[in-house]
Amino acid sequence: MAGVTAIGTYVPRLRLLRTAIVEAHKWADPGLAAKARGARSMCNWDEDAITMAVEAARQVVDTCAPQALYLASTTAPFADRQNAGIVSTALNLPEDLATLDIGASQRAGTGALIQALAASGAYDSSLVIASDHRRTKAASPGELNYGDGAVAVVVGNDNTLLDCLATHTTSVDFIDHFRGAGEAFDYDWEERWIRDEGIARIIPPAVGRALDKAGIAAADVAHFIMPCTIRGGAAMVASQAGIPGDAVADNLAEHVGETGTAHPLMMLSARLPQISADEIVVVVGVGQGCDVLVLRAMPALAQHPHRATFAHACAHRVEEGNYQKFLAFNDLVTLERGMRAERDDYKTALTVNYRKRDMLTGLVGGRCSHCGTQQFPRTDVCVNPQCRATHTQQPQPFREARASILTWSADYLTYTADPPSHYGMISFAEGGRFMTDFTDVAVGEIDVGMPVRMVFRIKSFDRSRGFVRYFWKAVPERGEER
Amino acid sequence: MAAGIKDKVAILGMGCSKFGERWGCGAEELMVEAFDEAMADAGIDVSQLDAAWFSTHYEEINVGKGGLPLSTALRLPNIAVTRVENFCASGSEAFRGAVYAVASGAADIALAVGVEKLKDTGYGGLPGNLGGTLNPQWAANGSAPGNFAQLASAYRAKHGVNRDDLKRAIAHISVKSHDNGARNPKAHLRKPITEEQAINAPLIAEPLGLFDCCGVSDGAAAAIVTTPEIARSLGKEHIVSVKALQLALSNGSESGHNGWDGSYFHTTRIAAAKAYKEAGISKPREQVSMFECHDCFSITELVTMEDLQLSPQGGAITDVMDGFYDAEGAIPCQIDGGLKCFGHPIGASGIRMLYEMYLQLSDRAGERQLASPSIGMTHNLGGAPSSNVAAVCIVGAYD
């Protein structure tokens, strides 16, 4: 039976304290004080839906040979350039691959998963990634409620962790919020109406129909996973559907926030350690109707390392108390970036970007077939001064290669959105080196000899043309990311 | 190895503009200022120039491409002018072109002019370079100080130097250059500083502070070269000749192959060894009277002292703190203030270094004149520690 064979989770390292948000806005809205609890995940300046998707997917991509890749997001950076294609290139997947972007609704993540399950007859293995980095207006409810994150799920027919017993989708043009094409922010309607007229009326019957299809009694559901930022919303649905109250999964508001299209899967990944073999799991994605998946936990889940994927994703979280940094990183305030920032305002040579796509997007270098020297980038002449063989280099992926810092500095002069700019030379243990940016580091944290790993990040923005440039950066190897 | 150019070319005249924030001047006026001094020193007419080489680095914010900016600014008599660019070593490259022209016999008298107008950008420091269409899509987000600062991290790790000791040594380097610059009327920065000021200055790029960075200056420098025989026939006395001129360029091994440890300049070591051989110098620490090195940052000067074989490896800090390179030391370094205080108009700097060596060897250095120097050396570096152009030139009295 088709089901989930692997699951990888990525949550950005930064956690914006809600007290910092509330402190900034309580002068205008004293009522916010009640929400000054916990923290929400927050992208670094160089993270977006694509970079998070890559980080989630690289945790599972080596477990499968996907024939299809679905990227679900309502915040993908490109409106017309397939975002899934960028992710697949970064993952070094072969070009004979079915790729598809799915968006325009908060249930795009569950929708993509349902489509992958439905196509399991055509594809032995599919990669479903949901990722969101939602921009919100300052002082809006979303600013407090939302978080950033991504989840990647592998769908296959063998060695499943969770079998899919049934799915059901209900489509209703219920507009709890919307974002017009080209608009920066959502427009939200009243929560009480959403709860009473939307959630309460639309979701319980859909859950019932899905359980009927699966032949499962509601009382036998052990885990009910439904994102909802309205207090008690998921419990209300469970109750109306006849699902036991203790099955309702935590919505992760305390440390993550609601991660958009990724959130049903994010909550599932967080719930995995509590799921035992043969238990029934219901996952709901909500948005203009709802998607419902009825899953059965398989014995393989008990010992599977991906049970801990959410804990690993959160293992190195860092609290951020500076709300101004959140505004800056999300382009919510008009900042003086200085004249040095004008350097990024250049036209990206798309010809070069295409010619070098495995290098720039895939971090693929070369390995000399004559002397064995690994090198980045791959060129026609071997870099080894004792070799210099020509046309001998075979593609060599560096994505998962371990490296250490040879030289570094923290630069306060050059423009970066998060000064100082940390960069330096890194040497790969198996050969190869290059000068690279470091990211997710604090002043005083790095030194010569420190082990690092590579992460896919935004290199710079071409704001004049709306282009985002991506490349790989080094982060300190903190362990337990995998 | 080729026979080389030792003593085949003499310096007939040199000139150098005042360096600094020359708000009232463009590159054209700066070129004229340096050229007029060089021509007066050479005592020739413009019609006697056979060819010219012209160095600038930034074309976008300066005078544009090609040799026309020089030929037009100086109204040269329709002679060949070649623009050269090799990062911060561009000035040495212009000099090399003129010297080679004379050494080959293709020209009797040749001109080299370097200029840079940096203060039309609207901000301090150097403008960023994209470096083509591929580089900006993957190169680290750096600046010159951040690239050179990385030497410090590797040097400390290699030699077991703690941060405070390194900061003190590089502070001493800057204090020395400020003392020297204060005695140079053409220098950009002419105020002495203390080690404490240097150590406590705002960080630019760890561990470099403000006073570890050279001046960003407008300026021009010019050299007129000929054969020693022609120089003598034109009445020149105390002839200064070129003893060696070597250039070494990185080939990507430092930046792409796991061999180099990040603490030194691979190219400088090669260029220096070749230059010493060409000049017939076997014991540089004893034979070099004085030198100008490419002190774009204090840490560059520190490791370069070792790369030029003047200090033993790992021994530069001791030499610096002992005053070995101070004005009164055994081998005065940056006696004119160096890039640090004379300033660093990029395309001019290599020629500016030679200007000071020429003045010293001609006993015309005024207040900063050293006692009887016989061999002067310049080291002019372009790029970054992991990928660069190193030029070493040795000049001395023509016997």
Short mmCIF file of N, CA, C and O in Angstrom, two decimals, chain A residues 33-130:
data_model
loop_
_atom_site.label_atom_id
_atom_site.label_comp_id
_atom_site.label_asym_id
_atom_site.label_seq_id
_atom_site.Cartn_x
_atom_site.Cartn_y
_atom_site.Cartn_z
N ALA A 33 -0.90 41.89 24.96
CA ALA A 33 -0.13 41.37 26.10
C ALA A 33 -0.46 39.92 26.39
O ALA A 33 0.41 39.14 26.81
N ALA A 34 -1.70 39.52 26.13
CA ALA A 34 -2.10 38.15 26.40
C ALA A 34 -1.39 37.15 25.50
O ALA A 34 -1.37 35.95 25.78
N LYS A 35 -0.81 37.64 24.41
CA LYS A 35 -0.17 36.74 23.44
C LYS A 35 1.35 36.70 23.59
O LYS A 35 2.04 36.12 22.74
N ALA A 36 1.85 37.32 24.64
CA ALA A 36 3.31 37.42 24.80
C ALA A 36 3.89 36.14 25.40
O ALA A 36 4.54 36.16 26.44
N ARG A 37 3.63 35.04 24.75
CA ARG A 37 4.15 33.75 25.24
C ARG A 37 4.87 33.02 24.12
O ARG A 37 4.45 33.06 22.97
N GLY A 38 5.93 32.33 24.49
CA GLY A 38 6.62 31.46 23.54
C GLY A 38 7.36 32.22 22.46
O GLY A 38 7.66 33.41 22.60
N ALA A 39 7.63 31.50 21.39
CA ALA A 39 8.42 32.08 20.31
C ALA A 39 7.98 31.49 18.98
O ALA A 39 7.37 30.42 18.93
N ARG A 40 8.26 32.20 17.93
CA ARG A 40 7.94 31.71 16.59
C ARG A 40 9.24 31.53 15.82
O ARG A 40 10.21 32.26 16.01
N SER A 41 9.26 30.57 14.92
CA SER A 41 10.46 30.39 14.09
C SER A 41 10.53 31.53 13.09
O SER A 41 9.52 32.10 12.67
N MET A 42 11.75 31.85 12.71
CA MET A 42 12.00 33.05 11.91
C MET A 42 13.15 32.77 10.97
O MET A 42 14.24 32.39 11.39
N CYS A 43 12.91 32.93 9.70
CA CYS A 43 13.97 32.74 8.71
C CYS A 43 15.11 33.73 8.95
O CYS A 43 14.87 34.89 9.28
N ASN A 44 16.34 33.27 8.75
CA ASN A 44 17.45 34.20 8.63
C ASN A 44 17.21 35.01 7.35
O ASN A 44 16.35 34.66 6.53
N TRP A 45 17.96 36.08 7.16
CA TRP A 45 17.72 36.94 5.98
C TRP A 45 17.91 36.18 4.68
O TRP A 45 17.34 36.55 3.66
N ASP A 46 18.69 35.10 4.73
CA ASP A 46 19.04 34.41 3.49
C ASP A 46 18.25 33.10 3.32
O ASP A 46 18.67 32.22 2.58
N GLU A 47 17.13 32.99 4.03
CA GLU A 47 16.29 31.80 3.89
C GLU A 47 14.95 32.17 3.28
O GLU A 47 14.42 33.26 3.53
N ASP A 48 14.41 31.26 2.50
CA ASP A 48 13.05 31.43 1.98
C ASP A 48 12.44 30.05 1.77
O ASP A 48 13.00 29.03 2.21
N ALA A 49 11.30 30.03 1.10
CA ALA A 49 10.60 28.75 0.94
C ALA A 49 11.45 27.74 0.18
O ALA A 49 11.38 26.53 0.43
N ILE A 50 12.26 28.22 -0.74
CA ILE A 50 13.09 27.30 -1.52
C ILE A 50 14.25 26.76 -0.69
O ILE A 50 14.51 25.55 -0.68
N THR A 51 14.94 27.64 0.01
CA THR A 51 16.11 27.14 0.77
C THR A 51 15.67 26.18 1.87
O THR A 51 16.34 25.18 2.13
N MET A 52 14.53 26.48 2.50
CA MET A 52 14.05 25.58 3.55
C MET A 52 13.61 24.24 2.96
O MET A 52 13.82 23.18 3.56
N ALA A 53 13.01 24.30 1.77
CA ALA A 53 12.59 23.07 1.10
C ALA A 53 13.80 22.18 0.83
O ALA A 53 13.76 20.96 1.02
N VAL A 54 14.87 22.80 0.38
CA VAL A 54 16.09 22.02 0.09
C VAL A 54 16.62 21.38 1.37
O VAL A 54 16.99 20.20 1.39
N GLU A 55 16.64 22.16 2.44
CA GLU A 55 17.20 21.63 3.70
C GLU A 55 16.34 20.48 4.25
O GLU A 55 16.87 19.52 4.81
N ALA A 56 15.03 20.60 4.10
CA ALA A 56 14.17 19.49 4.55
C ALA A 56 14.36 18.27 3.66
O ALA A 56 14.49 17.14 4.13
N ALA A 57 14.41 18.51 2.36
CA ALA A 57 14.45 17.40 1.41
C ALA A 57 15.78 16.66 1.44
O ALA A 57 15.82 15.44 1.22
N ARG A 58 16.88 17.36 1.71
CA ARG A 58 18.18 16.67 1.67
C ARG A 58 18.28 15.63 2.79
O ARG A 58 19.13 14.75 2.75
N GLN A 59 17.39 15.74 3.78
CA GLN A 59 17.39 14.75 4.86
C GLN A 59 16.78 13.42 4.41
O GLN A 59 17.02 12.40 5.05
N VAL A 60 15.98 13.46 3.35
CA VAL A 60 15.30 12.24 2.92
C VAL A 60 15.66 11.80 1.50
O VAL A 60 15.38 10.68 1.10
N VAL A 61 16.28 12.70 0.74
CA VAL A 61 16.43 12.43 -0.69
C VAL A 61 17.33 11.22 -0.94
O VAL A 61 17.16 10.50 -1.93
N ASP A 62 18.27 10.99 -0.05
CA ASP A 62 19.16 9.86 -0.27
C ASP A 62 18.52 8.51 0.10
O ASP A 62 19.13 7.46 -0.09
N THR A 63 17.28 8.55 0.63
CA THR A 63 16.58 7.30 0.94
C THR A 63 15.78 6.80 -0.25
O THR A 63 15.16 5.74 -0.17
N CYS A 64 15.74 7.59 -1.32
CA CYS A 64 14.85 7.24 -2.43
C CYS A 64 15.45 7.69 -3.75
O CYS A 64 16.44 8.40 -3.79
N ALA A 65 14.84 7.26 -4.82
CA ALA A 65 15.19 7.75 -6.16
C ALA A 65 13.90 8.31 -6.75
O ALA A 65 13.21 7.65 -7.53
N PRO A 66 13.54 9.52 -6.36
CA PRO A 66 12.21 10.03 -6.73
C PRO A 66 12.04 10.21 -8.23
O PRO A 66 12.97 10.62 -8.93
N GLN A 67 10.84 9.90 -8.69
CA GLN A 67 10.50 10.13 -10.09
C GLN A 67 9.64 11.37 -10.25
O GLN A 67 9.39 11.81 -11.37
N ALA A 68 9.17 11.89 -9.13
CA ALA A 68 8.38 13.12 -9.14
C ALA A 68 8.74 13.95 -7.92
O ALA A 68 9.08 13.41 -6.87
N LEU A 69 8.69 15.27 -8.10
CA LEU A 69 8.94 16.18 -6.98
C LEU A 69 7.84 17.23 -6.98
O LEU A 69 7.66 17.93 -7.99
N TYR A 70 7.12 17.33 -5.88
CA TYR A 70 6.06 18.33 -5.71
C TYR A 70 6.52 19.34 -4.67
O TYR A 70 6.95 18.95 -3.58
N LEU A 71 6.44 20.61 -5.00
CA LEU A 71 6.77 21.65 -4.02
C LEU A 71 5.50 22.45 -3.74
O LEU A 71 4.96 23.12 -4.62
N ALA A 72 5.06 22.37 -2.49
CA ALA A 72 3.87 23.12 -2.08
C ALA A 72 4.30 24.36 -1.31
O ALA A 72 5.14 24.27 -0.40
N SER A 73 3.74 25.48 -1.67
CA SER A 73 4.04 26.73 -0.97
C SER A 73 3.11 27.81 -1.49
O SER A 73 2.72 27.79 -2.66
N THR A 74 2.77 28.75 -0.63
CA THR A 74 2.10 29.96 -1.14
C THR A 74 3.05 31.14 -1.09
O THR A 74 2.64 32.27 -1.36
N THR A 75 4.31 30.88 -0.76
CA THR A 75 5.29 31.97 -0.65
C THR A 75 6.54 31.66 -1.46
O THR A 75 7.62 32.15 -1.15
N ALA A 76 6.41 30.84 -2.48
CA ALA A 76 7.57 30.53 -3.32
C ALA A 76 8.06 31.82 -3.97
O ALA A 76 7.26 32.67 -4.36
N PRO A 77 9.35 32.00 -4.08
CA PRO A 77 9.88 33.30 -4.52
C PRO A 77 9.61 33.63 -5.99
O PRO A 77 9.58 34.79 -6.35
N PHE A 78 9.40 32.63 -6.82
CA PHE A 78 9.15 32.91 -8.24
C PHE A 78 7.71 32.61 -8.62
O PHE A 78 7.20 31.52 -8.35
N ALA A 79 7.07 33.60 -9.24
CA ALA A 79 5.70 33.41 -9.71
C ALA A 79 5.69 32.70 -11.06
O ALA A 79 4.74 32.00 -11.39
N ASP A 80 6.76 32.90 -11.83
CA ASP A 80 6.86 32.21 -13.12
C ASP A 80 8.32 31.83 -13.35
O ASP A 80 9.08 32.59 -13.95
N ARG A 81 8.72 30.77 -12.82
CA ARG A 81 9.98 30.04 -12.97
C ARG A 81 9.78 28.93 -11.97
O ARG A 81 9.60 29.21 -10.76
N GLN A 82 9.77 27.71 -12.42
CA GLN A 82 9.33 26.67 -11.52
C GLN A 82 10.25 26.54 -10.30
O GLN A 82 11.45 26.26 -10.42
N ASN A 83 9.68 26.77 -9.15
CA ASN A 83 10.44 26.70 -7.90
C ASN A 83 10.89 25.27 -7.61
O ASN A 83 11.98 25.05 -7.09
N ALA A 84 10.05 24.30 -7.95
CA ALA A 84 10.41 22.89 -7.72
C ALA A 84 11.66 22.52 -8.50
O ALA A 84 12.46 21.68 -8.06
N GLY A 85 11.86 23.17 -9.64
CA GLY A 85 13.04 22.88 -10.46
C GLY A 85 14.32 23.35 -9.81
O GLY A 85 15.38 22.73 -9.95
N ILE A 86 14.23 24.46 -9.09
CA ILE A 86 15.41 24.95 -8.36
C ILE A 86 15.76 23.95 -7.26
O ILE A 86 16.92 23.59 -7.07
N VAL A 87 14.73 23.48 -6.57
CA VAL A 87 14.94 22.52 -5.48
C VAL A 87 15.55 21.23 -6.02
O VAL A 87 16.51 20.69 -5.46
N SER A 88 15.03 20.75 -7.14
CA SER A 88 15.55 19.48 -7.67
C SER A 88 16.99 19.62 -8.13
O SER A 88 17.80 18.70 -7.97
N THR A 89 17.35 20.79 -8.68
CA THR A 89 18.74 21.01 -9.09
C THR A 89 19.65 21.06 -7.87
O THR A 89 20.75 20.49 -7.87
N ALA A 90 19.19 21.73 -6.81
CA ALA A 90 19.98 21.80 -5.59
C ALA A 90 20.18 20.42 -4.98
O ALA A 90 21.20 20.15 -4.33
N LEU A 91 19.21 19.54 -5.19
CA LEU A 91 19.30 18.19 -4.64
C LEU A 91 20.05 17.23 -5.56
O LEU A 91 20.16 16.04 -5.26
N ASN A 92 20.57 17.75 -6.68
CA ASN A 92 21.31 16.93 -7.66
C ASN A 92 20.44 15.80 -8.20
O ASN A 92 20.95 14.71 -8.52
N LEU A 93 19.14 16.03 -8.32
CA LEU A 93 18.28 14.99 -8.88
C LEU A 93 18.42 14.97 -10.41
O LEU A 93 18.73 16.00 -11.02
N PRO A 94 18.20 13.82 -11.01
CA PRO A 94 18.34 13.74 -12.47
C PRO A 94 17.28 14.61 -13.16
O PRO A 94 16.22 14.90 -12.59
N GLU A 95 17.58 15.03 -14.39
CA GLU A 95 16.65 15.92 -15.09
C GLU A 95 15.42 15.18 -15.61
O GLU A 95 14.42 15.82 -15.94
N ASP A 96 15.48 13.86 -15.70
CA ASP A 96 14.28 13.10 -16.05
C ASP A 96 13.44 12.94 -14.79
O ASP A 96 13.52 11.92 -14.09
N LEU A 97 12.69 13.96 -14.49
CA LEU A 97 11.96 14.03 -13.23
C LEU A 97 10.70 14.86 -13.45
O LEU A 97 10.75 15.91 -14.11
N ALA A 98 9.58 14.38 -12.92
CA ALA A 98 8.35 15.17 -12.99
C ALA A 98 8.35 16.16 -11.83
O ALA A 98 8.38 15.75 -10.68
N THR A 99 8.35 17.45 -12.15
CA THR A 99 8.37 18.45 -11.09
C THR A 99 7.13 19.33 -11.21
O THR A 99 6.65 19.60 -12.31
N LEU A 100 6.64 19.77 -10.07
CA LEU A 100 5.41 20.56 -10.08
C LEU A 100 5.35 21.45 -8.85
O LEU A 100 5.61 21.00 -7.74
N ASP A 101 4.98 22.70 -9.07
CA ASP A 101 4.68 23.61 -7.96
C ASP A 101 3.18 23.54 -7.67
O ASP A 101 2.37 23.54 -8.59
N ILE A 102 2.84 23.49 -6.40
CA ILE A 102 1.44 23.50 -5.99
C ILE A 102 1.28 24.61 -4.94
O ILE A 102 2.08 24.69 -4.00
N GLY A 103 0.27 25.47 -5.12
CA GLY A 103 0.14 26.58 -4.18
C GLY A 103 -1.27 27.10 -4.10
O GLY A 103 -2.23 26.36 -4.30
N ALA A 104 -1.39 28.39 -3.76
CA ALA A 104 -2.64 29.13 -3.79
C ALA A 104 -3.63 28.74 -2.71
O ALA A 104 -4.78 29.20 -2.73
N SER A 105 -3.23 27.87 -1.79
CA SER A 105 -4.11 27.56 -0.66
C SER A 105 -3.28 26.99 0.46
O SER A 105 -2.26 26.33 0.22
N GLN A 106 -3.73 27.20 1.69
CA GLN A 106 -3.01 26.65 2.84
C GLN A 106 -3.03 25.12 2.86
O GLN A 106 -2.26 24.50 3.56
N ARG A 107 -3.94 24.51 2.06
CA ARG A 107 -3.90 23.06 2.03
C ARG A 107 -3.09 22.52 0.85
O ARG A 107 -3.22 21.36 0.46
N ALA A 108 -2.21 23.35 0.32
CA ALA A 108 -1.38 22.90 -0.79
C ALA A 108 -0.44 21.76 -0.36
O ALA A 108 -0.12 20.88 -1.16
N GLY A 109 -0.01 21.78 0.90
CA GLY A 109 0.90 20.73 1.38
C GLY A 109 0.22 19.37 1.41
O GLY A 109 0.75 18.38 0.87
N THR A 110 -0.97 19.31 2.03
CA THR A 110 -1.71 18.04 2.04
C THR A 110 -2.19 17.69 0.65
O THR A 110 -2.25 16.52 0.27
N GLY A 111 -2.51 18.72 -0.15
CA GLY A 111 -2.95 18.48 -1.53
C GLY A 111 -1.85 17.82 -2.34
O GLY A 111 -2.11 16.87 -3.11
N ALA A 112 -0.63 18.29 -2.16
CA ALA A 112 0.50 17.70 -2.89
C ALA A 112 0.70 16.25 -2.45
O ALA A 112 0.97 15.37 -3.28
N LEU A 113 0.54 16.02 -1.16
CA LEU A 113 0.73 14.65 -0.65
C LEU A 113 -0.34 13.72 -1.22
O LEU A 113 -0.05 12.58 -1.63
N ILE A 114 -1.57 14.21 -1.28
CA ILE A 114 -2.65 13.39 -1.84
C ILE A 114 -2.40 13.10 -3.32
O ILE A 114 -2.60 11.98 -3.79
N GLN A 115 -1.91 14.09 -4.05
CA GLN A 115 -1.60 13.87 -5.47
C GLN A 115 -0.49 12.84 -5.63
O GLN A 115 -0.54 11.99 -6.52
N ALA A 116 0.52 12.92 -4.78
CA ALA A 116 1.63 11.96 -4.86
C ALA A 116 1.13 10.55 -4.55
O ALA A 116 1.52 9.58 -5.21
N LEU A 117 0.25 10.44 -3.56
CA LEU A 117 -0.30 9.13 -3.21
C LEU A 117 -1.15 8.60 -4.37
O LEU A 117 -1.10 7.41 -4.70
N ALA A 118 -1.90 9.51 -4.97
CA ALA A 118 -2.76 9.10 -6.08
C ALA A 118 -1.93 8.63 -7.27
O ALA A 118 -2.38 7.78 -8.05
N ALA A 119 -0.70 9.19 -7.39
CA ALA A 119 0.15 8.83 -8.53
C ALA A 119 1.10 7.68 -8.20
O ALA A 119 2.03 7.42 -8.96
N SER A 120 0.88 7.03 -7.07
CA SER A 120 1.85 6.01 -6.64
C SER A 120 1.86 4.81 -7.57
O SER A 120 2.81 4.02 -7.56
N GLY A 121 0.85 4.69 -8.39
CA GLY A 121 0.88 3.64 -9.39
C GLY A 121 1.83 3.96 -10.53
O GLY A 121 2.46 3.08 -11.12
N ALA A 122 1.95 5.27 -10.81
CA ALA A 122 2.81 5.70 -11.91
C ALA A 122 4.26 5.86 -11.47
O ALA A 122 5.19 5.62 -12.24
N TYR A 123 4.44 6.30 -10.23
CA TYR A 123 5.80 6.57 -9.73
C TYR A 123 6.08 5.68 -8.53
O TYR A 123 5.31 5.64 -7.56
N ASP A 124 7.20 4.99 -8.56
CA ASP A 124 7.58 4.17 -7.41
C ASP A 124 7.87 5.04 -6.19
O ASP A 124 7.67 4.63 -5.05
N SER A 125 8.39 6.24 -6.46
CA SER A 125 8.80 7.10 -5.36
C SER A 125 8.61 8.56 -5.74
O SER A 125 8.97 8.97 -6.85
N SER A 126 8.02 9.32 -4.84
CA SER A 126 7.81 10.76 -5.08
C SER A 126 8.26 11.53 -3.86
O SER A 126 8.16 11.05 -2.73
N LEU A 127 8.73 12.74 -4.12
CA LEU A 127 9.17 13.62 -3.04
C LEU A 127 8.17 14.76 -2.95
O LEU A 127 7.95 15.48 -3.93
N VAL A 128 7.56 14.90 -1.78
CA VAL A 128 6.60 15.97 -1.54
C VAL A 128 7.21 16.91 -0.51
O VAL A 128 7.60 16.49 0.57
N ILE A 129 7.33 18.18 -0.90
CA ILE A 129 7.91 19.15 0.03
C ILE A 129 6.92 20.30 0.20
O ILE A 129 6.38 20.80 -0.79
N ALA A 130 6.70 20.67 1.42
CA ALA A 130 5.88 21.85 1.71
C ALA A 130 6.74 22.82 2.50
O ALA A 130 7.42 22.42 3.45
#
